[in-house]
Coordinates of N, CA, C and O in Angstrom, one line a residue:
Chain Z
X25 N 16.9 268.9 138.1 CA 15.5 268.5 138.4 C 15.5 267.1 139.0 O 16.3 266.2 139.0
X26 N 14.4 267.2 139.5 CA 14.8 265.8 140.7 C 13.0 265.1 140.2 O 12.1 265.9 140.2
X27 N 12.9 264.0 140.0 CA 11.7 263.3 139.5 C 10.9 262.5 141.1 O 11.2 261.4 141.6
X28 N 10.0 263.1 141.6 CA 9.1 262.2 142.3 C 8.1 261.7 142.2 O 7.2 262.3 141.6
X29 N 7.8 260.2 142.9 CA 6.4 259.5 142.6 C 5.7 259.9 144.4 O 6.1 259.6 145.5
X30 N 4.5 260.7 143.9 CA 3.7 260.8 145.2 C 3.0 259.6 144.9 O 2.6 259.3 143.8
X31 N 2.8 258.8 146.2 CA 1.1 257.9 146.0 C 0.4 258.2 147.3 O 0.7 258.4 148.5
X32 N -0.8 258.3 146.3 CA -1.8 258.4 147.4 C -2.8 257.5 147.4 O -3.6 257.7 146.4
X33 N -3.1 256.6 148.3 CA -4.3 255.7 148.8 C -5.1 255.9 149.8 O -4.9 256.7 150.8
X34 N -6.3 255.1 149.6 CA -7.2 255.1 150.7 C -6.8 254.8 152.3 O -6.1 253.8 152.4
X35 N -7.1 255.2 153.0 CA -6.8 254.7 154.4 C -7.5 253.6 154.4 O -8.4 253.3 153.7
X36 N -6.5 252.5 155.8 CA -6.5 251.0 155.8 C -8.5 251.0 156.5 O -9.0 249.9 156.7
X37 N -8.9 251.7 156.7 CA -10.5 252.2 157.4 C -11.2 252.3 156.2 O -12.4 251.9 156.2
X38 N -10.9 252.7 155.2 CA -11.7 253.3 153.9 C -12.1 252.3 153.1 O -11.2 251.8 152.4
X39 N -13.5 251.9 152.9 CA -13.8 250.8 151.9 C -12.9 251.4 150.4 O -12.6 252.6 150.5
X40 N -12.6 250.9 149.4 CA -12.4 251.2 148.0 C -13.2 250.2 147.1 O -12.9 249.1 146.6
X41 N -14.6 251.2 147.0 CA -14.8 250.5 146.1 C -14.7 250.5 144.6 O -15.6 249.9 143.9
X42 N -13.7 251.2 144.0 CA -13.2 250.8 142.6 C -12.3 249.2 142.5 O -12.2 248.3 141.7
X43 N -11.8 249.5 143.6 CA -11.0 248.2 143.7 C -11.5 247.3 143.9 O -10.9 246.3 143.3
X44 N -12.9 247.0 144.9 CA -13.9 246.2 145.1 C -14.5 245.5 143.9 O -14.9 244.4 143.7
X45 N -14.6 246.7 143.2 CA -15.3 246.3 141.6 C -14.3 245.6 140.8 O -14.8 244.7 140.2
X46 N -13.3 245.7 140.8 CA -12.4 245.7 139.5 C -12.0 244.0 140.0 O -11.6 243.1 139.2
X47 N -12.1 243.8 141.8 CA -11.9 242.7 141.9 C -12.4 241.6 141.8 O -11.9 240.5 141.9
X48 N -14.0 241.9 141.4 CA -15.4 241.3 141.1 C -15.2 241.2 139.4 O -16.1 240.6 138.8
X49 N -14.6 241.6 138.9 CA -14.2 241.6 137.0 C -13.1 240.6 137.1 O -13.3 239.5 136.6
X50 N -12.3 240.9 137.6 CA -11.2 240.0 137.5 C -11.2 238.8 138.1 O -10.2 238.1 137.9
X51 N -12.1 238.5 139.0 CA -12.5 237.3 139.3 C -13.6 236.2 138.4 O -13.6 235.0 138.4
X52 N -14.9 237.3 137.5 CA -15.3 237.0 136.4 C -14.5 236.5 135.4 O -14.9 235.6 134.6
X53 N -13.5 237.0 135.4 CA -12.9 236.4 134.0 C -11.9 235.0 134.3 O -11.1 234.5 133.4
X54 N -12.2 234.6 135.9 CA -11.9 233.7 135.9 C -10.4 233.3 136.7 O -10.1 232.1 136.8
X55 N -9.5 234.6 137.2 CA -8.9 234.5 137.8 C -8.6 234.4 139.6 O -8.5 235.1 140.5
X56 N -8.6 232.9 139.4 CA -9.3 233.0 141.4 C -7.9 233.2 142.0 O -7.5 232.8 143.1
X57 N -7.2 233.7 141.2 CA -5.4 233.3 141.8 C -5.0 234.8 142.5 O -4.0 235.1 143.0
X58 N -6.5 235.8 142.4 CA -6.7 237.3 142.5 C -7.7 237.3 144.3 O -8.9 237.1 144.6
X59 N -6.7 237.6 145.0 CA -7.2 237.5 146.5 C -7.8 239.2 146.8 O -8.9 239.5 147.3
X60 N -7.1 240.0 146.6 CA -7.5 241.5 147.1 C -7.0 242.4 145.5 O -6.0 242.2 144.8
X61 N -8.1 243.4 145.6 CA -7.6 244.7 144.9 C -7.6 246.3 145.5 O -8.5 246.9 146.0
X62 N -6.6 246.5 145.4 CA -6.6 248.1 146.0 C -6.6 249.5 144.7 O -6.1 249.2 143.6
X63 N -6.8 250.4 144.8 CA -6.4 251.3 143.6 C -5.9 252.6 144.3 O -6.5 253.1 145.2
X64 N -5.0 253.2 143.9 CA -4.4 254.0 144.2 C -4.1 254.9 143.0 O -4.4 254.3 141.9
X65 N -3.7 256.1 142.9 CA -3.4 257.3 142.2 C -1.8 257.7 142.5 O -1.4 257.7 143.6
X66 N -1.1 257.9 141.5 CA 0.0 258.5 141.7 C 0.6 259.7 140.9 O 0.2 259.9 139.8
X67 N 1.6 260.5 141.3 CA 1.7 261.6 140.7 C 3.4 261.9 140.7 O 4.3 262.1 141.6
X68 N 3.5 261.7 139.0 CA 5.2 262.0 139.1 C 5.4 263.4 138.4 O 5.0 263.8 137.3
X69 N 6.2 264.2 140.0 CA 6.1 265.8 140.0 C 7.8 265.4 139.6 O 8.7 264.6 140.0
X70 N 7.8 266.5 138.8 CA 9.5 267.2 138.6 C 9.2 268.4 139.2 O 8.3 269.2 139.1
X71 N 10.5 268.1 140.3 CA 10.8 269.1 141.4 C 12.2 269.9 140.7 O 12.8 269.2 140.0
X72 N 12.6 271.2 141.0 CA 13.4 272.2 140.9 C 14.0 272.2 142.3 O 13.6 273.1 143.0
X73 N 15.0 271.0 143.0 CA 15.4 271.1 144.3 C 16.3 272.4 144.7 O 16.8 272.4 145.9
X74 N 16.6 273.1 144.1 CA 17.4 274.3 144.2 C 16.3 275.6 144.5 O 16.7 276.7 145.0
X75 N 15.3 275.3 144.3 CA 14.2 276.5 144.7 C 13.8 276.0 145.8 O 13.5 276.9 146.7
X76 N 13.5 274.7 146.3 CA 12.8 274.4 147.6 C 13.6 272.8 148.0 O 13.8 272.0 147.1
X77 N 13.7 272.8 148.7 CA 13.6 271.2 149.6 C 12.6 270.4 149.1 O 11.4 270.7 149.4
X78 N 12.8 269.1 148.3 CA 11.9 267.8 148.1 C 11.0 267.8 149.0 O 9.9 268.1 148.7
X79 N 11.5 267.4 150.5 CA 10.4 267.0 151.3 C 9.6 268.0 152.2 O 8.7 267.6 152.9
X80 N 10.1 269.7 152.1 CA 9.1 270.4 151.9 C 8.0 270.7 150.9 O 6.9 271.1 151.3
X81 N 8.4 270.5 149.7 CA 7.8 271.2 148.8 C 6.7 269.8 148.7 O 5.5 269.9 148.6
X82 N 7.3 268.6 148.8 CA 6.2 267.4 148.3 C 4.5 267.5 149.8 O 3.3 267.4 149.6
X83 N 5.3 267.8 151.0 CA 4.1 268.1 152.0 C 3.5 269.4 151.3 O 2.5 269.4 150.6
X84 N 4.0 270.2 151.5 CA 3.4 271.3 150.8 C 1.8 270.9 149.7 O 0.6 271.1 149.7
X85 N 2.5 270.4 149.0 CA 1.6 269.9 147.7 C 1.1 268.9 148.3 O 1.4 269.5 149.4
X86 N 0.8 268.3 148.5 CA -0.2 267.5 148.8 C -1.1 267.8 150.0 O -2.2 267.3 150.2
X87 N -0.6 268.9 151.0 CA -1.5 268.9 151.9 C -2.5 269.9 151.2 O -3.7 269.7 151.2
X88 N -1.9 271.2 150.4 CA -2.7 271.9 149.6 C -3.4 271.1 148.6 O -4.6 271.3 148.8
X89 N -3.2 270.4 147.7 CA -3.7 269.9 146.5 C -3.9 268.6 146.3 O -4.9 268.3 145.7
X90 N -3.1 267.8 146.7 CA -3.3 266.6 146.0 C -3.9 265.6 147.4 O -4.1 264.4 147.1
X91 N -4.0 265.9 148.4 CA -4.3 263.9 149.2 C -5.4 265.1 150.2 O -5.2 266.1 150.8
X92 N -6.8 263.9 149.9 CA -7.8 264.3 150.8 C -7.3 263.3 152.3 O -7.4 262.1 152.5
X93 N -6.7 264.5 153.2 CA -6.5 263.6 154.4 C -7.4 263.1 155.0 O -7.1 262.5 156.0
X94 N -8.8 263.3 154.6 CA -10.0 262.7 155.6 C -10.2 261.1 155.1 O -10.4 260.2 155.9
X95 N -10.1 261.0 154.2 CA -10.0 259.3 153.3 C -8.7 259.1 153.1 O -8.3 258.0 153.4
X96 N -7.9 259.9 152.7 CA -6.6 259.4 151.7 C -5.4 259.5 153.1 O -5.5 259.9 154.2
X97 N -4.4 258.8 152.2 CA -2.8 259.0 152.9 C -1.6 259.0 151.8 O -1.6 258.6 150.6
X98 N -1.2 259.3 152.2 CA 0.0 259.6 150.8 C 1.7 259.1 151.3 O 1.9 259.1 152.6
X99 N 2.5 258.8 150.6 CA 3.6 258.7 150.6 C 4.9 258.8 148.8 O 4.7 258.4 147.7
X100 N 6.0 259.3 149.5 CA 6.6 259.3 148.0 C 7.7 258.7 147.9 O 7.9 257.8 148.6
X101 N 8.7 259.0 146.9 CA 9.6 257.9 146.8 C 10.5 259.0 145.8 O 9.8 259.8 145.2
X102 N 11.7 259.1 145.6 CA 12.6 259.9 144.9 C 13.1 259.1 143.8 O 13.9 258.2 143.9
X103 N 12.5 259.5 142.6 CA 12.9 258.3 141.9 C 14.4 258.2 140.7 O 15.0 257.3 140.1
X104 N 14.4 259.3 140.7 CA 15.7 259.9 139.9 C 16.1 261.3 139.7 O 15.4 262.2 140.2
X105 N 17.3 261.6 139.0 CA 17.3 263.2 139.0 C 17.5 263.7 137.2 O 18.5 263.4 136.6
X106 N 16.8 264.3 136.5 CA 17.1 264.1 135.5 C 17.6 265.8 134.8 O 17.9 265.9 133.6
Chain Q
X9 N 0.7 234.5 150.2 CA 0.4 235.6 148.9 C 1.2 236.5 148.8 O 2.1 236.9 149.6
X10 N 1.0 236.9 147.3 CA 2.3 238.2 147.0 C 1.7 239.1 146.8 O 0.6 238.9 146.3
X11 N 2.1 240.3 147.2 CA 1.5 242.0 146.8 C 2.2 242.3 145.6 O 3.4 242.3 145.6
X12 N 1.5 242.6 144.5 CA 2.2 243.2 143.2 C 1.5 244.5 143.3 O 0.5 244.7 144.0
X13 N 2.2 245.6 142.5 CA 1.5 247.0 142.9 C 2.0 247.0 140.9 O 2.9 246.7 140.2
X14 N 1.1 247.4 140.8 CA 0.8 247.7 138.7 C 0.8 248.7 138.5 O 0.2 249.4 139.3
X15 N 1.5 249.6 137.5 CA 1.6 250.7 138.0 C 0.8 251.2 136.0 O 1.0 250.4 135.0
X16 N 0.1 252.2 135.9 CA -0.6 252.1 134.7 C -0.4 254.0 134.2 O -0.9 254.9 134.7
X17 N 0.6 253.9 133.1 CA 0.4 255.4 133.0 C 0.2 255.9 131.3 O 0.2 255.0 130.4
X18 N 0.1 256.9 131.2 CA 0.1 257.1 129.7 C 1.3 256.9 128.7 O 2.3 257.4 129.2
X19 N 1.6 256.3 127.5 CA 2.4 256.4 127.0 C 3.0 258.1 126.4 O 2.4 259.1 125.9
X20 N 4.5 257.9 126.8 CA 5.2 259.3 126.4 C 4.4 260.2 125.4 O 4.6 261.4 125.5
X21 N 3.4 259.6 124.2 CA 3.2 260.7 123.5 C 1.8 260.9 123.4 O 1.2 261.3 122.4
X22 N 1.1 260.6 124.8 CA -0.1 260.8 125.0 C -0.2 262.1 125.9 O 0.3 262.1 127.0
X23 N -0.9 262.9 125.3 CA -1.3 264.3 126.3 C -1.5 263.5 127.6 O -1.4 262.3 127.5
X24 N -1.7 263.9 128.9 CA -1.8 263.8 130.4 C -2.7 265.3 130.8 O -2.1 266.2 131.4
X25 N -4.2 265.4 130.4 CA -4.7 266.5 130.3 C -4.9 266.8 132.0 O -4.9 267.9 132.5
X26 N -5.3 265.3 132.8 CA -5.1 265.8 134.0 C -4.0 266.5 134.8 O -4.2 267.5 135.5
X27 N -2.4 265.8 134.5 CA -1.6 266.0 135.2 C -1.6 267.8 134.6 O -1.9 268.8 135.3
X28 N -1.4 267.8 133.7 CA -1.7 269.3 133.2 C -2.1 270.6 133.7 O -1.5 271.7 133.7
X29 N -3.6 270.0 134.1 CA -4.5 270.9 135.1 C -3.6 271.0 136.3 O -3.0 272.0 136.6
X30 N -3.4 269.9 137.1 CA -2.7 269.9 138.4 C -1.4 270.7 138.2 O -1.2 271.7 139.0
X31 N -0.5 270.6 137.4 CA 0.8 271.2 137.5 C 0.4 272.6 137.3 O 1.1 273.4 137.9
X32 N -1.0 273.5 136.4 CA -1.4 274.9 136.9 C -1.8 275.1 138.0 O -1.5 276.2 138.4
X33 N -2.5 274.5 138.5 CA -3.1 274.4 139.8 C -2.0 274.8 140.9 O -2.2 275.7 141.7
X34 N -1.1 274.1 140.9 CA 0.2 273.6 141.7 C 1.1 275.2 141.6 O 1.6 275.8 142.5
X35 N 1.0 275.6 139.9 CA 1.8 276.8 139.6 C 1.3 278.0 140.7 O 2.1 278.7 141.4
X36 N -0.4 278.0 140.6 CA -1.2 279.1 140.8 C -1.4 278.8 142.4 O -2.5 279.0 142.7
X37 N -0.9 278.6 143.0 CA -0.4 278.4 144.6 C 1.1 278.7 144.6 O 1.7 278.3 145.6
X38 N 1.5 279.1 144.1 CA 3.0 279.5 143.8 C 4.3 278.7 143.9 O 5.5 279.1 144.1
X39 N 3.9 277.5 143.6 CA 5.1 277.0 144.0 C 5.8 276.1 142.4 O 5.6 275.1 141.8
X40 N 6.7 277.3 142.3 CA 7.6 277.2 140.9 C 8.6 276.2 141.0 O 9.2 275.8 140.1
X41 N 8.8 275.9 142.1 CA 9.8 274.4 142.2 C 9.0 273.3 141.1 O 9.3 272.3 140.5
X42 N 8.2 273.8 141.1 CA 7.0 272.1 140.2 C 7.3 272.4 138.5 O 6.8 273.4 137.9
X43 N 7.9 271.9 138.0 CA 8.3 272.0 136.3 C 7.0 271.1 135.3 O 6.5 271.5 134.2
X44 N 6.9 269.8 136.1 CA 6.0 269.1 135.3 C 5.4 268.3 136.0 O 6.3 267.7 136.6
X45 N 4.2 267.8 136.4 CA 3.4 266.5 136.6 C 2.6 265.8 135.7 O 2.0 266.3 134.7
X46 N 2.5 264.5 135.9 CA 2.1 263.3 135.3 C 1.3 262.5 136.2 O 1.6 262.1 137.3
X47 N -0.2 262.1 135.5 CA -0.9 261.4 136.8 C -0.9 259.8 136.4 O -0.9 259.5 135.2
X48 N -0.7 258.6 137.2 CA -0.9 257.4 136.9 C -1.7 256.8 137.9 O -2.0 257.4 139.0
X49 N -2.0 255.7 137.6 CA -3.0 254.7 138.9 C -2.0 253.8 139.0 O -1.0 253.4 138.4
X50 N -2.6 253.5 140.0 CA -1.7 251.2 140.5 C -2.9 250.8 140.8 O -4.0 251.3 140.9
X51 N -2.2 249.8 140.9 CA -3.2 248.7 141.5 C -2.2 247.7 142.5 O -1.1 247.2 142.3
X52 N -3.1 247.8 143.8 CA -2.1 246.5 144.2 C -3.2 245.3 144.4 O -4.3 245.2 144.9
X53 N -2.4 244.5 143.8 CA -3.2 242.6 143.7 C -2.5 241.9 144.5 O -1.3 241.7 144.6
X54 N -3.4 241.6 145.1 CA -3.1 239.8 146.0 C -3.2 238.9 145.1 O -4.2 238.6 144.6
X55 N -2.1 238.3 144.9 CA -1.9 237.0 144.3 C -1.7 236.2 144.8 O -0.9 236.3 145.7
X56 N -2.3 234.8 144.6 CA -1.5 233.4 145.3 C -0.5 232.7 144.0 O -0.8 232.3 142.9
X57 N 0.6 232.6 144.8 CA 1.5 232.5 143.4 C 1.8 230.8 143.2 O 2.7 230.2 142.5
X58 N 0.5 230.1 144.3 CA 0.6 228.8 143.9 C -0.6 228.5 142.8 O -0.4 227.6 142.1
X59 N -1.5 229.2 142.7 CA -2.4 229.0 142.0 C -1.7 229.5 140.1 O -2.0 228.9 139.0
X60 N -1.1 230.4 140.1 CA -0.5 230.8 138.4 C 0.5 231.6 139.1 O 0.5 232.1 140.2
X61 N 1.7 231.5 137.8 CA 2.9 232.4 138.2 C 2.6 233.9 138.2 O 2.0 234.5 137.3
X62 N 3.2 234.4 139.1 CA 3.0 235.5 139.5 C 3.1 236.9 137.5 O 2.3 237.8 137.2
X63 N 4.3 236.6 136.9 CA 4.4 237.1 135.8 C 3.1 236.8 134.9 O 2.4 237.7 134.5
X64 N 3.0 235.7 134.8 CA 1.5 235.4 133.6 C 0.0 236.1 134.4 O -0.9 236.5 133.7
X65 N 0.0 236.2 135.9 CA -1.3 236.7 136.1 C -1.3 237.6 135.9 O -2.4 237.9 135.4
X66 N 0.1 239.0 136.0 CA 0.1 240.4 135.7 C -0.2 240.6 134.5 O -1.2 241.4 134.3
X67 N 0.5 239.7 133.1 CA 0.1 239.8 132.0 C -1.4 240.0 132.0 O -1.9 241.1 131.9
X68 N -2.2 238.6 132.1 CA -3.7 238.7 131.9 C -4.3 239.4 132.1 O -5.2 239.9 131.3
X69 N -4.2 239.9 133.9 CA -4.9 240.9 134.2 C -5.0 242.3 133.2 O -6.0 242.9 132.7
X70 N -3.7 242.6 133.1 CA -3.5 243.8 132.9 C -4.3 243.8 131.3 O -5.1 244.6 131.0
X71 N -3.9 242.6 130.0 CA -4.3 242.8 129.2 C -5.8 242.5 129.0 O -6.4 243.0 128.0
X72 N -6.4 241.9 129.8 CA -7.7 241.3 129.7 C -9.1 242.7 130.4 O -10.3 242.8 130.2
X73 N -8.2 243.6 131.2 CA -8.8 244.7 132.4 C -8.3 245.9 132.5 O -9.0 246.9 132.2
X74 N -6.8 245.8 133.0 CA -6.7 247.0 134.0 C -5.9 248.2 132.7 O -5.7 249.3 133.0
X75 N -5.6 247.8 131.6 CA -4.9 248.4 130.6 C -5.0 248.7 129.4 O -4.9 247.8 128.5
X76 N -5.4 250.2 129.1 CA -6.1 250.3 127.4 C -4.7 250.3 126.8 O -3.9 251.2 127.2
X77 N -4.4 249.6 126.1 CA -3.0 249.9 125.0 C -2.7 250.8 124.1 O -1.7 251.1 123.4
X78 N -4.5 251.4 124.2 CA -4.1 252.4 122.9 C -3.4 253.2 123.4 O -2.3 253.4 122.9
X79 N -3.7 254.0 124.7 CA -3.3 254.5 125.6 C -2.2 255.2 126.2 O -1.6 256.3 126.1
X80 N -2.1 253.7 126.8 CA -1.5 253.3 128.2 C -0.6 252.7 128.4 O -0.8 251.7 127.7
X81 N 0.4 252.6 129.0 CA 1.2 251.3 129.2 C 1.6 251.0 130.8 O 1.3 251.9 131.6
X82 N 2.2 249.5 131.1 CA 2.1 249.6 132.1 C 3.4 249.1 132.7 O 4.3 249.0 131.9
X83 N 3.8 248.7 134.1 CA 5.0 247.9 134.5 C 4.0 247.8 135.9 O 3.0 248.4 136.3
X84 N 5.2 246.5 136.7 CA 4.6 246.1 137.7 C 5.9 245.9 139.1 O 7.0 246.4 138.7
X85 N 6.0 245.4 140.1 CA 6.7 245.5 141.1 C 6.0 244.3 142.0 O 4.9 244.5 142.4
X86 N 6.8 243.1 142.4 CA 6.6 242.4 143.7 C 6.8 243.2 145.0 O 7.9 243.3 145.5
X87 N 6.0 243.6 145.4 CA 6.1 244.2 147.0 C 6.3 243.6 148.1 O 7.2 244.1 148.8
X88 N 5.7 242.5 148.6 CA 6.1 241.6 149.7 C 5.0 240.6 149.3 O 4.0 240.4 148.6
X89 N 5.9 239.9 150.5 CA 4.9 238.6 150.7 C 4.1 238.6 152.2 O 4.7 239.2 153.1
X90 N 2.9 238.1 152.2 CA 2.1 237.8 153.2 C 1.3 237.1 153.5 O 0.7 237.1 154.6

């Protein structure tokens, strides 16, 4: 089994305003040393690389399910094999 | 400034009722390469690492905002500078 981290973020066009917010809190509390926030989602899939190809199967999934390509963009990262 | 990316997921013995849904979801499109998913968030912060050390702002933030402990746990990553 092969462990991946999908992430998916907003496109560099897309306001985020959870991030927006959370940067307006954390500036409340007094941290001015806090210049930008972004938020993103990630997803660590255990893959079965013997039934499919990683970097088939990870496009696969995400174009089906997981990243709205009209806002979002996604990228992943292989992070171990366990 | 530094990019730190925070990475916030559930601790090992906390259900992941989303990731859950998604790995059926993922099943019921047929693709059995997928054994298990896990959902987590980041955050990426702009920091200025003249104003506080980059280690103590992740602390605060994270315990003061972005991290329930009952939870959650978290780790973090310097990404670049800019």
């Amino acid at each position: 089994m092969t462990n991946v981290r999908i992430y998916v973020t907003y496109k560099e066009s897309v306001f985020d305003p959870q991030g927006d917010t959370i940067k307006q809190a954390i500036h409340a509390l007094g941290h001015d040393e806090v210049a930008d926030v972004k938020v993103g989602k990630f997803f660590d899939v255990q893959l079965d690389p013997t039934k499919k190809d990683i970097s088939t199967a990870v496009k696969e999934i995400a174009e089906e399910l997981l990243v709205n390509f009209n806002l979002e963009t996604y990228e992943y990262k292989v992070m171990e094999e366990v």
